[in-house]
Amino acid sequence: MKYVEQIKSFALLLLILLSLALTFTIWTFTPTHDTIEPSTTVDEPIAETKNTEEVVRPVKLLFHNKDEATGTIEQDNIQTLIDALELWEIQDVRVVQEEAPPDTLESYMHSSNRAVIYYPGLVPFPVFDSITNIVDTAIPESSFDRIVIEWEAPANDRPALYFINTLSGRIYKAAIPAEDLRQFQAEILSEAAEYEQYVTNDKIGELPIYVQEGEFEGESVNYYVDDTSTSLFAEALLDSPELGLSADLTTQEYMDDTGAFIRENSGTKSISYIQPKAETTDPAIPSDLLFDSFGYINAHGGWTDKYFYAGMNSVTQQIKYQLYVADLPVFSTTTTTSLDITWGSDSGEEQAYSYIRPMYQLDYELEKRTAVLASGKNVLNALGQLDDQDLSAVTDITPAYKLTRSEGNSVMIFEPAWYFRINGVWTELTSELTGGSILGLE
């Protein structure tokens, strides 16, 4: 009992010391917060959101039947095949060639009784699986830019699909049920017989490049455009944006406390978003890069016009979505015509490092004229005679729209023209070289 008072005194002293320590901690505490990136989901998206199938699209079909080839670039025709493909049970996906040479790739793609589905960029299998029905439990993290449908398989073999990466030479084979193939033969092949005749030129490309043999009939269109304000993108992409001046004091830009900023580029009718903290040298998983960038654009409703996935560089984490009008890609030397994203991370948080995109949106047509371009046969001949080009490096040839602007910038002029691609760069094949074009009012 004689120690009770001493114990009480010691406990009281201990409580006083703890109270003083806690008070000091509260007074001197400076909170540290993990960097939390603002959500880019807005209450009212700038434009409608889209699903993956609407953006990751084939842009050409080719059908080899005996000694002739037919094809189409019309999205209505392509959709008919995609609708069928989505219902197929694709199974037993496996590698059959790791680094096939060009002649082997040509044999797989361009033998008789085969259809080729062309994508403008490499499509990762997990992305394709999100659109179609691969029944395998394990989906490879590999990519392809061609699908080949073999519609007359050997009697002792199951109907097959081939997924081909024309850059690496890797070939995957998959099986489909016989009843799915019979549907394709009954519904698709009969229509394909009515498509345009397609031809190629052996001098051009490491792999055959097919274009329609006859003249291309399209339309020249003038559009009135409506600009989306930079402030609207700033509200969607920045955290509490503030208006200020760029470092050179010549351009207005929006910025936030994280260091991110958005700048308007009036010369190219575009905006640029940069988050300097997210710069990275790490490569991306291809499917993650496509899903993440697609979700990023969807979150703020960035699909202001029709954009198709056009390709990626997973090593540099760059991805492109190209503007399309009337089923044709749009190119310009003066105006931005694509959504270009470089992905990165900051403190482990995956996010956009840079985002460059058009600020304009096509509003309505002002004038439309018929336009007839030179035949694909003449285009191949003209391209084959160019002495200043490495013809083996050509990877694609297509009709496209050349975009120019009126003096007031409120009207955009879309003129069809032939383009070819070398080393990822699209170049116009002028009408002087191809034999001219014919325009008429409509």
Short mmCIF file of C-alpha atoms in Angstrom, two decimals:
data_model
loop_
_atom_site.label_atom_id
_atom_site.label_comp_id
_atom_site.label_asym_id
_atom_site.label_seq_id
_atom_site.Cartn_x
_atom_site.Cartn_y
_atom_site.Cartn_z
CA MET A 1 0.00 0.00 0.00
CA LYS A 2 2.92 2.31 0.70
CA TYR A 3 3.81 2.32 -3.00
CA VAL A 4 0.33 3.28 -4.25
CA GLU A 5 0.90 7.01 -4.02
CA GLN A 6 4.26 6.69 -5.81
CA ILE A 7 2.65 4.68 -8.62
CA LYS A 8 -0.10 7.28 -9.00
CA SER A 9 2.47 10.07 -9.16
CA PHE A 10 4.52 8.21 -11.78
CA ALA A 11 1.42 7.50 -13.91
CA LEU A 12 0.35 11.14 -13.72
CA LEU A 13 3.81 12.27 -14.81
CA LEU A 14 3.75 9.83 -17.71
CA LEU A 15 0.36 11.11 -18.87
CA ILE A 16 1.59 14.72 -18.72
CA LEU A 17 4.66 13.85 -20.84
CA LEU A 18 2.55 11.99 -23.42
CA SER A 19 0.15 14.93 -23.62
CA LEU A 20 3.01 17.36 -24.21
CA ALA A 21 4.51 15.11 -26.90
CA LEU A 22 1.17 14.75 -28.68
CA THR A 23 0.55 18.49 -28.58
CA PHE A 24 4.01 19.18 -30.03
CA THR A 25 3.43 16.63 -32.81
CA ILE A 26 0.13 18.24 -33.79
CA TRP A 27 1.65 21.72 -33.84
CA THR A 28 4.65 20.75 -35.95
CA PHE A 29 3.08 18.08 -38.23
CA THR A 30 3.26 18.80 -41.97
CA PRO A 31 1.10 16.34 -43.92
CA THR A 32 2.54 14.56 -46.98
CA HIS A 33 0.19 13.49 -49.74
CA ASP A 34 0.73 11.03 -52.53
CA THR A 35 0.32 12.66 -55.92
CA ILE A 36 -3.24 11.94 -57.01
CA GLU A 37 -3.94 12.59 -60.65
CA PRO A 38 -7.28 14.29 -61.34
CA SER A 39 -9.98 12.16 -62.87
CA THR A 40 -10.53 13.03 -66.51
CA THR A 41 -14.12 11.87 -66.32
CA VAL A 42 -16.33 14.93 -66.74
CA ASP A 43 -20.00 15.36 -65.99
CA GLU A 44 -20.72 16.26 -69.60
CA PRO A 45 -18.19 14.68 -72.02
CA ILE A 46 -17.08 16.87 -74.91
CA ALA A 47 -18.43 14.26 -77.35
CA GLU A 48 -20.03 10.83 -77.16
CA THR A 49 -18.01 7.94 -75.80
CA LYS A 50 -17.29 4.92 -78.02
CA ASN A 51 -16.68 1.22 -77.63
CA THR A 52 -13.51 -0.52 -78.78
CA GLU A 53 -15.06 -1.98 -81.93
CA GLU A 54 -15.92 1.50 -83.24
CA VAL A 55 -12.27 2.63 -83.05
CA VAL A 56 -10.15 -0.49 -83.61
CA ARG A 57 -11.27 -1.15 -87.17
CA PRO A 58 -10.05 -2.97 -90.27
CA VAL A 59 -9.70 -0.62 -93.23
CA LYS A 60 -9.57 -3.06 -96.15
CA LEU A 61 -10.73 -6.54 -97.18
CA LEU A 62 -9.16 -8.62 -99.93
CA PHE A 63 -10.48 -11.90 -101.36
CA HIS A 64 -8.34 -14.25 -103.47
CA ASN A 65 -10.37 -16.55 -105.69
CA LYS A 66 -8.34 -18.55 -108.19
CA ASP A 67 -6.48 -16.07 -110.42
CA GLU A 68 -8.26 -12.87 -109.41
CA ALA A 69 -8.61 -10.68 -106.34
CA THR A 70 -11.50 -8.50 -105.25
CA GLY A 71 -11.58 -6.07 -102.37
CA THR A 72 -13.26 -3.17 -100.60
CA ILE A 73 -12.47 -0.27 -98.27
CA GLU A 74 -16.13 0.56 -97.56
CA GLN A 75 -16.89 0.30 -93.86
CA ASP A 76 -20.42 -1.01 -94.48
CA ASN A 77 -18.92 -4.03 -96.25
CA ILE A 78 -16.25 -4.44 -93.60
CA GLN A 79 -18.88 -4.33 -90.87
CA THR A 80 -20.73 -7.25 -92.44
CA LEU A 81 -17.64 -9.42 -92.00
CA ILE A 82 -16.94 -8.09 -88.50
CA ASP A 83 -20.50 -8.91 -87.44
CA ALA A 84 -19.92 -12.51 -88.52
CA LEU A 85 -16.43 -12.69 -87.00
CA GLU A 86 -17.69 -11.55 -83.60
CA LEU A 87 -19.90 -14.65 -83.39
CA TRP A 88 -17.21 -17.19 -84.23
CA GLU A 89 -15.68 -19.38 -81.54
CA ILE A 90 -11.96 -18.83 -82.08
CA GLN A 91 -9.90 -21.48 -80.33
CA ASP A 92 -6.48 -23.11 -80.05
CA VAL A 93 -4.49 -19.98 -80.84
CA ARG A 94 -0.85 -20.99 -81.30
CA VAL A 95 2.37 -19.87 -82.99
CA VAL A 96 3.24 -21.62 -86.26
CA GLN A 97 6.07 -19.33 -87.49
CA GLU A 98 8.27 -17.00 -85.44
CA GLU A 99 10.09 -14.97 -88.10
CA ALA A 100 8.62 -15.90 -91.47
CA PRO A 101 10.36 -14.30 -94.48
CA PRO A 102 8.35 -12.17 -96.95
CA ASP A 103 7.79 -15.01 -99.43
CA THR A 104 6.27 -17.16 -96.68
CA LEU A 105 4.04 -14.30 -95.53
CA GLU A 106 2.92 -13.79 -99.12
CA SER A 107 2.03 -17.47 -99.42
CA TYR A 108 -0.09 -17.33 -96.27
CA MET A 109 -1.93 -14.14 -97.25
CA HIS A 110 -2.24 -14.25 -101.01
CA SER A 111 -2.86 -17.86 -101.96
CA SER A 112 -6.13 -18.80 -103.60
CA ASN A 113 -9.28 -19.21 -101.49
CA ARG A 114 -8.13 -16.84 -98.76
CA ALA A 115 -9.49 -13.56 -97.45
CA VAL A 116 -7.27 -10.93 -95.87
CA ILE A 117 -8.46 -8.44 -93.24
CA TYR A 118 -6.20 -5.38 -93.07
CA TYR A 119 -5.69 -3.33 -89.90
CA PRO A 120 -3.74 -0.05 -90.16
CA GLY A 121 -1.74 -0.84 -87.01
CA LEU A 122 -0.74 -3.79 -84.85
CA VAL A 123 -3.70 -5.06 -82.78
CA PRO A 124 -2.88 -6.86 -79.50
CA PHE A 125 -4.72 -10.16 -79.00
CA PRO A 126 -6.34 -9.04 -75.68
CA VAL A 127 -7.87 -6.07 -77.53
CA PHE A 128 -9.12 -8.31 -80.32
CA ASP A 129 -10.55 -10.68 -77.71
CA SER A 130 -12.55 -7.80 -76.21
CA ILE A 131 -14.28 -7.42 -79.59
CA THR A 132 -14.59 -11.07 -80.63
CA ASN A 133 -14.77 -14.46 -78.88
CA ILE A 134 -11.49 -16.25 -78.26
CA VAL A 135 -12.46 -19.20 -76.08
CA ASP A 136 -8.91 -20.08 -74.96
CA THR A 137 -8.21 -19.44 -71.29
CA ALA A 138 -4.77 -17.96 -72.04
CA ILE A 139 -4.65 -15.07 -74.51
CA PRO A 140 -1.18 -14.27 -75.89
CA GLU A 141 0.21 -10.75 -75.41
CA SER A 142 1.19 -10.54 -79.06
CA SER A 143 -0.02 -8.36 -81.92
CA PHE A 144 -1.02 -8.70 -85.56
CA ASP A 145 -2.07 -6.44 -88.42
CA ARG A 146 -3.53 -9.04 -90.82
CA ILE A 147 -6.11 -11.78 -90.35
CA VAL A 148 -6.30 -14.45 -93.03
CA ILE A 149 -9.40 -16.62 -93.43
CA GLU A 150 -8.73 -19.89 -95.22
CA TRP A 151 -12.11 -20.86 -96.60
CA GLU A 152 -11.16 -24.15 -98.23
CA ALA A 153 -9.05 -26.04 -95.72
CA PRO A 154 -7.61 -29.49 -96.49
CA ALA A 155 -10.07 -32.33 -95.89
CA ASN A 156 -8.17 -33.57 -92.83
CA ASP A 157 -7.80 -30.16 -91.20
CA ARG A 158 -10.13 -27.83 -89.34
CA PRO A 159 -11.03 -24.41 -90.81
CA ALA A 160 -8.30 -21.96 -89.86
CA LEU A 161 -7.61 -18.33 -89.17
CA TYR A 162 -4.10 -16.91 -89.38
CA PHE A 163 -3.03 -13.84 -87.42
CA ILE A 164 0.02 -12.26 -89.04
CA ASN A 165 2.42 -9.58 -87.84
CA THR A 166 3.87 -8.29 -91.10
CA LEU A 167 6.61 -6.39 -89.24
CA SER A 168 8.08 -9.27 -87.23
CA GLY A 169 6.94 -12.17 -89.41
CA ARG A 170 5.26 -13.97 -86.53
CA ILE A 171 2.23 -16.06 -87.55
CA TYR A 172 -0.44 -17.46 -85.25
CA LYS A 173 -2.96 -20.08 -86.30
CA ALA A 174 -6.39 -20.61 -84.74
CA ALA A 175 -9.27 -22.97 -85.43
CA ILE A 176 -12.94 -22.11 -85.96
CA PRO A 177 -15.97 -24.41 -86.08
CA ALA A 178 -16.95 -25.70 -89.52
CA GLU A 179 -20.43 -24.17 -89.21
CA ASP A 180 -18.91 -20.70 -88.77
CA LEU A 181 -16.95 -21.15 -91.97
CA ARG A 182 -20.05 -22.33 -93.84
CA GLN A 183 -21.82 -19.13 -92.80
CA PHE A 184 -18.88 -17.10 -94.12
CA GLN A 185 -18.98 -18.98 -97.42
CA ALA A 186 -22.72 -18.52 -97.82
CA GLU A 187 -23.08 -14.89 -96.73
CA ILE A 188 -19.75 -13.15 -97.28
CA LEU A 189 -18.17 -14.74 -100.35
CA SER A 190 -21.18 -14.11 -102.58
CA GLU A 191 -20.97 -10.39 -101.81
CA ALA A 192 -17.19 -10.36 -102.18
CA ALA A 193 -17.49 -11.56 -105.76
CA GLU A 194 -19.17 -8.21 -106.56
CA TYR A 195 -16.43 -6.05 -105.05
CA GLU A 196 -13.91 -4.08 -107.13
CA GLN A 197 -11.11 -5.95 -108.88
CA TYR A 198 -7.77 -5.45 -107.14
CA VAL A 199 -4.26 -5.59 -108.64
CA THR A 200 -0.65 -5.34 -107.47
CA ASN A 201 2.79 -4.51 -108.85
CA ASP A 202 5.76 -6.78 -108.09
CA LYS A 203 8.16 -3.82 -108.04
CA ILE A 204 6.47 -2.20 -105.05
CA GLY A 205 6.84 -3.34 -101.45
CA GLU A 206 8.42 -6.37 -99.82
CA LEU A 207 4.89 -7.75 -99.61
CA PRO A 208 2.31 -7.34 -102.41
CA ILE A 209 0.25 -4.14 -102.08
CA TYR A 210 -3.19 -4.42 -103.66
CA VAL A 211 -5.29 -1.48 -104.85
CA GLN A 212 -8.49 -1.38 -106.86
CA GLU A 213 -7.77 -1.73 -110.56
CA GLY A 214 -10.20 0.87 -111.88
CA GLU A 215 -10.76 4.55 -111.21
CA PHE A 216 -11.66 5.62 -107.70
CA GLU A 217 -14.94 7.51 -107.47
CA GLY A 218 -15.24 9.71 -104.40
CA GLU A 219 -16.36 13.15 -103.30
CA SER A 220 -14.66 16.45 -102.65
CA VAL A 221 -16.31 18.03 -99.62
CA ASN A 222 -16.19 21.45 -97.95
CA TYR A 223 -17.04 21.37 -94.23
CA TYR A 224 -17.87 24.18 -91.88
CA VAL A 225 -16.00 23.46 -88.65
CA ASP A 226 -16.74 24.32 -85.06
CA ASP A 227 -13.80 24.84 -82.71
CA THR A 228 -13.93 23.28 -79.25
CA SER A 229 -12.61 25.84 -76.79
CA THR A 230 -9.29 25.13 -75.15
CA SER A 231 -10.87 25.97 -71.80
CA LEU A 232 -13.27 23.04 -72.21
CA PHE A 233 -10.36 20.62 -72.66
CA ALA A 234 -8.58 22.29 -69.74
CA GLU A 235 -11.57 21.71 -67.47
CA ALA A 236 -11.66 18.06 -68.56
CA LEU A 237 -7.93 17.27 -68.33
CA LEU A 238 -6.49 19.58 -65.66
CA ASP A 239 -7.05 19.87 -61.91
CA SER A 240 -8.41 23.37 -61.18
CA PRO A 241 -6.84 24.95 -64.30
CA GLU A 242 -5.60 28.52 -64.30
CA LEU A 243 -5.05 30.72 -67.36
CA GLY A 244 -1.58 32.12 -67.91
CA LEU A 245 1.14 32.73 -70.48
CA SER A 246 3.62 30.27 -71.96
CA ALA A 247 7.32 30.53 -71.15
CA ASP A 248 7.93 32.65 -74.26
CA LEU A 249 5.09 35.01 -73.22
CA THR A 250 3.46 34.70 -76.64
CA THR A 251 0.77 32.04 -76.14
CA GLN A 252 -2.00 31.62 -73.62
CA GLU A 253 -2.03 28.31 -71.81
CA TYR A 254 -3.87 26.61 -68.97
CA MET A 255 -1.96 24.98 -66.15
CA ASP A 256 -2.57 23.36 -62.78
CA ASP A 257 -0.69 22.73 -59.55
CA THR A 258 0.67 19.36 -60.75
CA GLY A 259 2.72 21.07 -63.50
CA ALA A 260 0.47 19.90 -66.35
CA PHE A 261 -0.51 22.44 -68.98
CA ILE A 262 -2.60 22.79 -72.15
CA ARG A 263 -1.67 25.10 -75.00
CA GLU A 264 -3.59 26.05 -78.12
CA ASN A 265 -1.75 25.83 -81.45
CA SER A 266 -3.73 28.02 -83.85
CA GLY A 267 -1.38 27.34 -86.76
CA THR A 268 -2.23 23.64 -86.82
CA LYS A 269 -5.75 23.96 -85.32
CA SER A 270 -4.72 21.76 -82.40
CA ILE A 271 -4.20 21.67 -78.66
CA SER A 272 -1.26 20.18 -76.78
CA TYR A 273 -1.45 18.70 -73.29
CA ILE A 274 1.79 17.97 -71.41
CA GLN A 275 2.36 16.47 -67.96
CA PRO A 276 6.17 16.77 -67.56
CA LYS A 277 6.24 14.53 -64.47
CA ALA A 278 4.93 11.57 -66.48
CA GLU A 279 7.84 11.35 -68.93
CA THR A 280 9.24 7.81 -68.98
CA THR A 281 11.60 5.62 -70.97
CA ASP A 282 9.93 2.36 -69.98
CA PRO A 283 8.26 0.31 -72.76
CA ALA A 284 4.54 -0.41 -72.54
CA ILE A 285 2.57 -3.62 -72.70
CA PRO A 286 0.81 -3.14 -76.09
CA SER A 287 -2.69 -4.10 -74.91
CA ASP A 288 -2.36 -1.85 -71.84
CA LEU A 289 -1.26 1.07 -74.02
CA LEU A 290 -4.28 0.71 -76.27
CA PHE A 291 -6.80 0.14 -73.47
CA ASP A 292 -5.37 2.97 -71.33
CA SER A 293 -5.21 5.54 -74.13
CA PHE A 294 -8.65 4.55 -75.39
CA GLY A 295 -10.10 4.92 -71.89
CA TYR A 296 -8.32 8.26 -71.45
CA ILE A 297 -9.99 9.68 -74.58
CA ASN A 298 -13.33 8.13 -73.69
CA ALA A 299 -13.24 9.65 -70.20
CA HIS A 300 -13.40 13.22 -71.51
CA GLY A 301 -15.36 12.44 -74.67
CA GLY A 302 -12.48 13.18 -77.04
CA TRP A 303 -13.96 11.38 -80.06
CA THR A 304 -15.20 14.63 -81.62
CA ASP A 305 -15.19 13.07 -85.11
CA LYS A 306 -14.58 9.59 -86.55
CA TYR A 307 -11.14 8.38 -85.48
CA PHE A 308 -9.68 4.91 -86.09
CA TYR A 309 -6.76 3.33 -84.28
CA ALA A 310 -3.78 3.71 -86.64
CA GLY A 311 -0.84 2.14 -84.83
CA MET A 312 1.52 2.30 -81.87
CA ASN A 313 5.14 2.14 -80.82
CA SER A 314 5.03 0.27 -77.53
CA VAL A 315 8.74 0.92 -76.86
CA THR A 316 8.22 4.70 -76.79
CA GLN A 317 4.62 4.35 -75.51
CA GLN A 318 3.22 6.33 -78.45
CA ILE A 319 -0.16 5.63 -80.04
CA LYS A 320 -2.13 7.27 -82.86
CA TYR A 321 -5.82 7.54 -83.75
CA GLN A 322 -6.37 8.85 -87.29
CA LEU A 323 -9.23 11.06 -88.50
CA TYR A 324 -11.45 9.41 -91.14
CA VAL A 325 -14.06 10.99 -93.39
CA ALA A 326 -16.29 8.90 -95.67
CA ASP A 327 -14.18 5.77 -94.98
CA LEU A 328 -10.92 7.50 -96.01
CA PRO A 329 -8.03 8.61 -93.78
CA VAL A 330 -7.38 12.35 -93.68
CA PHE A 331 -3.85 13.77 -94.07
CA SER A 332 -2.54 17.33 -94.08
CA THR A 333 0.79 19.14 -94.04
CA THR A 334 -0.69 22.16 -92.25
CA THR A 335 -3.43 20.88 -89.94
CA THR A 336 -3.44 18.23 -87.21
CA THR A 337 -5.57 15.24 -88.26
CA SER A 338 -4.94 12.67 -85.54
CA LEU A 339 -5.05 12.06 -81.80
CA ASP A 340 -1.46 11.39 -80.70
CA ILE A 341 -0.79 10.20 -77.15
CA THR A 342 2.48 9.40 -75.41
CA TRP A 343 1.87 7.42 -72.23
CA GLY A 344 3.99 7.56 -69.09
CA SER A 345 3.90 7.38 -65.31
CA ASP A 346 4.59 9.54 -62.28
CA SER A 347 5.37 7.86 -58.95
CA GLY A 348 3.93 4.63 -60.27
CA GLU A 349 0.72 6.28 -61.53
CA GLU A 350 0.08 5.48 -65.22
CA GLN A 351 -1.09 8.54 -67.16
CA ALA A 352 -0.69 10.58 -70.33
CA TYR A 353 2.62 12.38 -70.76
CA SER A 354 1.55 14.21 -73.93
CA TYR A 355 -1.69 14.47 -75.89
CA ILE A 356 -1.87 16.36 -79.18
CA ARG A 357 -5.20 16.55 -80.98
CA PRO A 358 -7.38 18.69 -83.26
CA MET A 359 -9.36 21.47 -81.59
CA TYR A 360 -11.87 21.53 -84.46
CA GLN A 361 -14.96 19.43 -85.04
CA LEU A 362 -16.63 18.90 -88.41
CA ASP A 363 -20.03 20.57 -88.22
CA TYR A 364 -21.88 20.37 -91.55
CA GLU A 365 -21.25 20.10 -95.27
CA LEU A 366 -21.24 23.31 -97.30
CA GLU A 367 -20.49 21.92 -100.75
CA LYS A 368 -19.97 18.52 -102.26
CA ARG A 369 -18.58 17.56 -105.67
CA THR A 370 -17.96 14.26 -107.36
CA ALA A 371 -14.30 13.40 -107.77
CA VAL A 372 -12.83 10.65 -109.93
CA LEU A 373 -9.20 9.73 -109.24
CA ALA A 374 -6.80 7.90 -111.51
CA SER A 375 -7.14 4.14 -111.66
CA GLY A 376 -5.24 2.01 -109.17
CA LYS A 377 -3.42 0.41 -112.10
CA ASN A 378 -2.13 3.82 -113.22
CA VAL A 379 -1.15 4.66 -109.65
CA LEU A 380 0.96 1.52 -109.38
CA ASN A 381 2.62 2.29 -112.70
CA ALA A 382 3.33 5.90 -111.70
CA LEU A 383 4.75 4.91 -108.33
CA GLY A 384 6.87 2.21 -109.96
CA GLN A 385 8.59 4.89 -112.07
CA LEU A 386 9.68 7.12 -109.18
CA ASP A 387 13.48 7.09 -109.12
CA ASP A 388 13.81 8.96 -105.82
CA GLN A 389 11.96 6.39 -103.71
CA ASP A 390 12.97 3.02 -102.32
CA LEU A 391 9.99 1.12 -103.69
CA SER A 392 10.70 -1.93 -101.54
CA ALA A 393 10.07 0.24 -98.47
CA VAL A 394 6.50 1.09 -99.53
CA THR A 395 4.06 -0.58 -97.12
CA ASP A 396 0.67 0.78 -98.20
CA ILE A 397 -1.14 2.68 -100.96
CA THR A 398 -4.63 4.08 -100.52
CA PRO A 399 -7.02 6.81 -101.60
CA ALA A 400 -7.29 9.39 -98.80
CA TYR A 401 -8.40 12.94 -98.17
CA LYS A 402 -5.99 15.84 -98.42
CA LEU A 403 -7.11 18.53 -95.97
CA THR A 404 -6.65 22.25 -96.58
CA ARG A 405 -8.26 25.29 -94.93
CA SER A 406 -9.95 28.46 -96.12
CA GLU A 407 -8.41 31.82 -95.30
CA GLY A 408 -10.80 32.37 -92.41
CA ASN A 409 -10.10 28.87 -91.01
CA SER A 410 -13.82 28.20 -90.54
CA VAL A 411 -14.11 26.05 -93.69
CA MET A 412 -12.07 22.90 -94.32
CA ILE A 413 -11.67 21.44 -97.79
CA PHE A 414 -11.34 17.68 -98.23
CA GLU A 415 -9.98 16.64 -101.64
CA PRO A 416 -9.48 12.93 -102.42
CA ALA A 417 -5.99 11.94 -103.56
CA TRP A 418 -3.78 8.86 -103.74
CA TYR A 419 -1.22 8.42 -100.94
CA PHE A 420 1.58 5.92 -100.29
CA ARG A 421 3.41 5.14 -97.05
CA ILE A 422 7.15 4.70 -96.54
CA ASN A 423 8.72 4.32 -93.08
CA GLY A 424 5.43 5.26 -91.46
CA VAL A 425 5.12 8.54 -93.38
CA TRP A 426 2.23 9.17 -95.78
CA THR A 427 3.07 11.06 -99.00
CA GLU A 428 0.67 12.30 -101.65
CA LEU A 429 1.05 10.87 -105.14
CA THR A 430 0.03 13.96 -107.08
CA SER A 431 -2.46 13.95 -109.95
CA GLU A 432 0.30 15.10 -112.31
CA LEU A 433 2.03 11.78 -111.76
CA THR A 434 -1.05 9.58 -111.81
CA GLY A 435 -2.81 11.10 -114.80
CA GLY A 436 -5.05 13.70 -113.16
CA SER A 437 -8.47 13.71 -111.52
CA ILE A 438 -11.94 14.78 -112.60
CA LEU A 439 -14.11 17.05 -110.44
CA GLY A 440 -17.77 17.89 -110.84
CA LEU A 441 -20.51 19.60 -108.88
CA GLU A 442 -23.15 17.59 -107.07
#
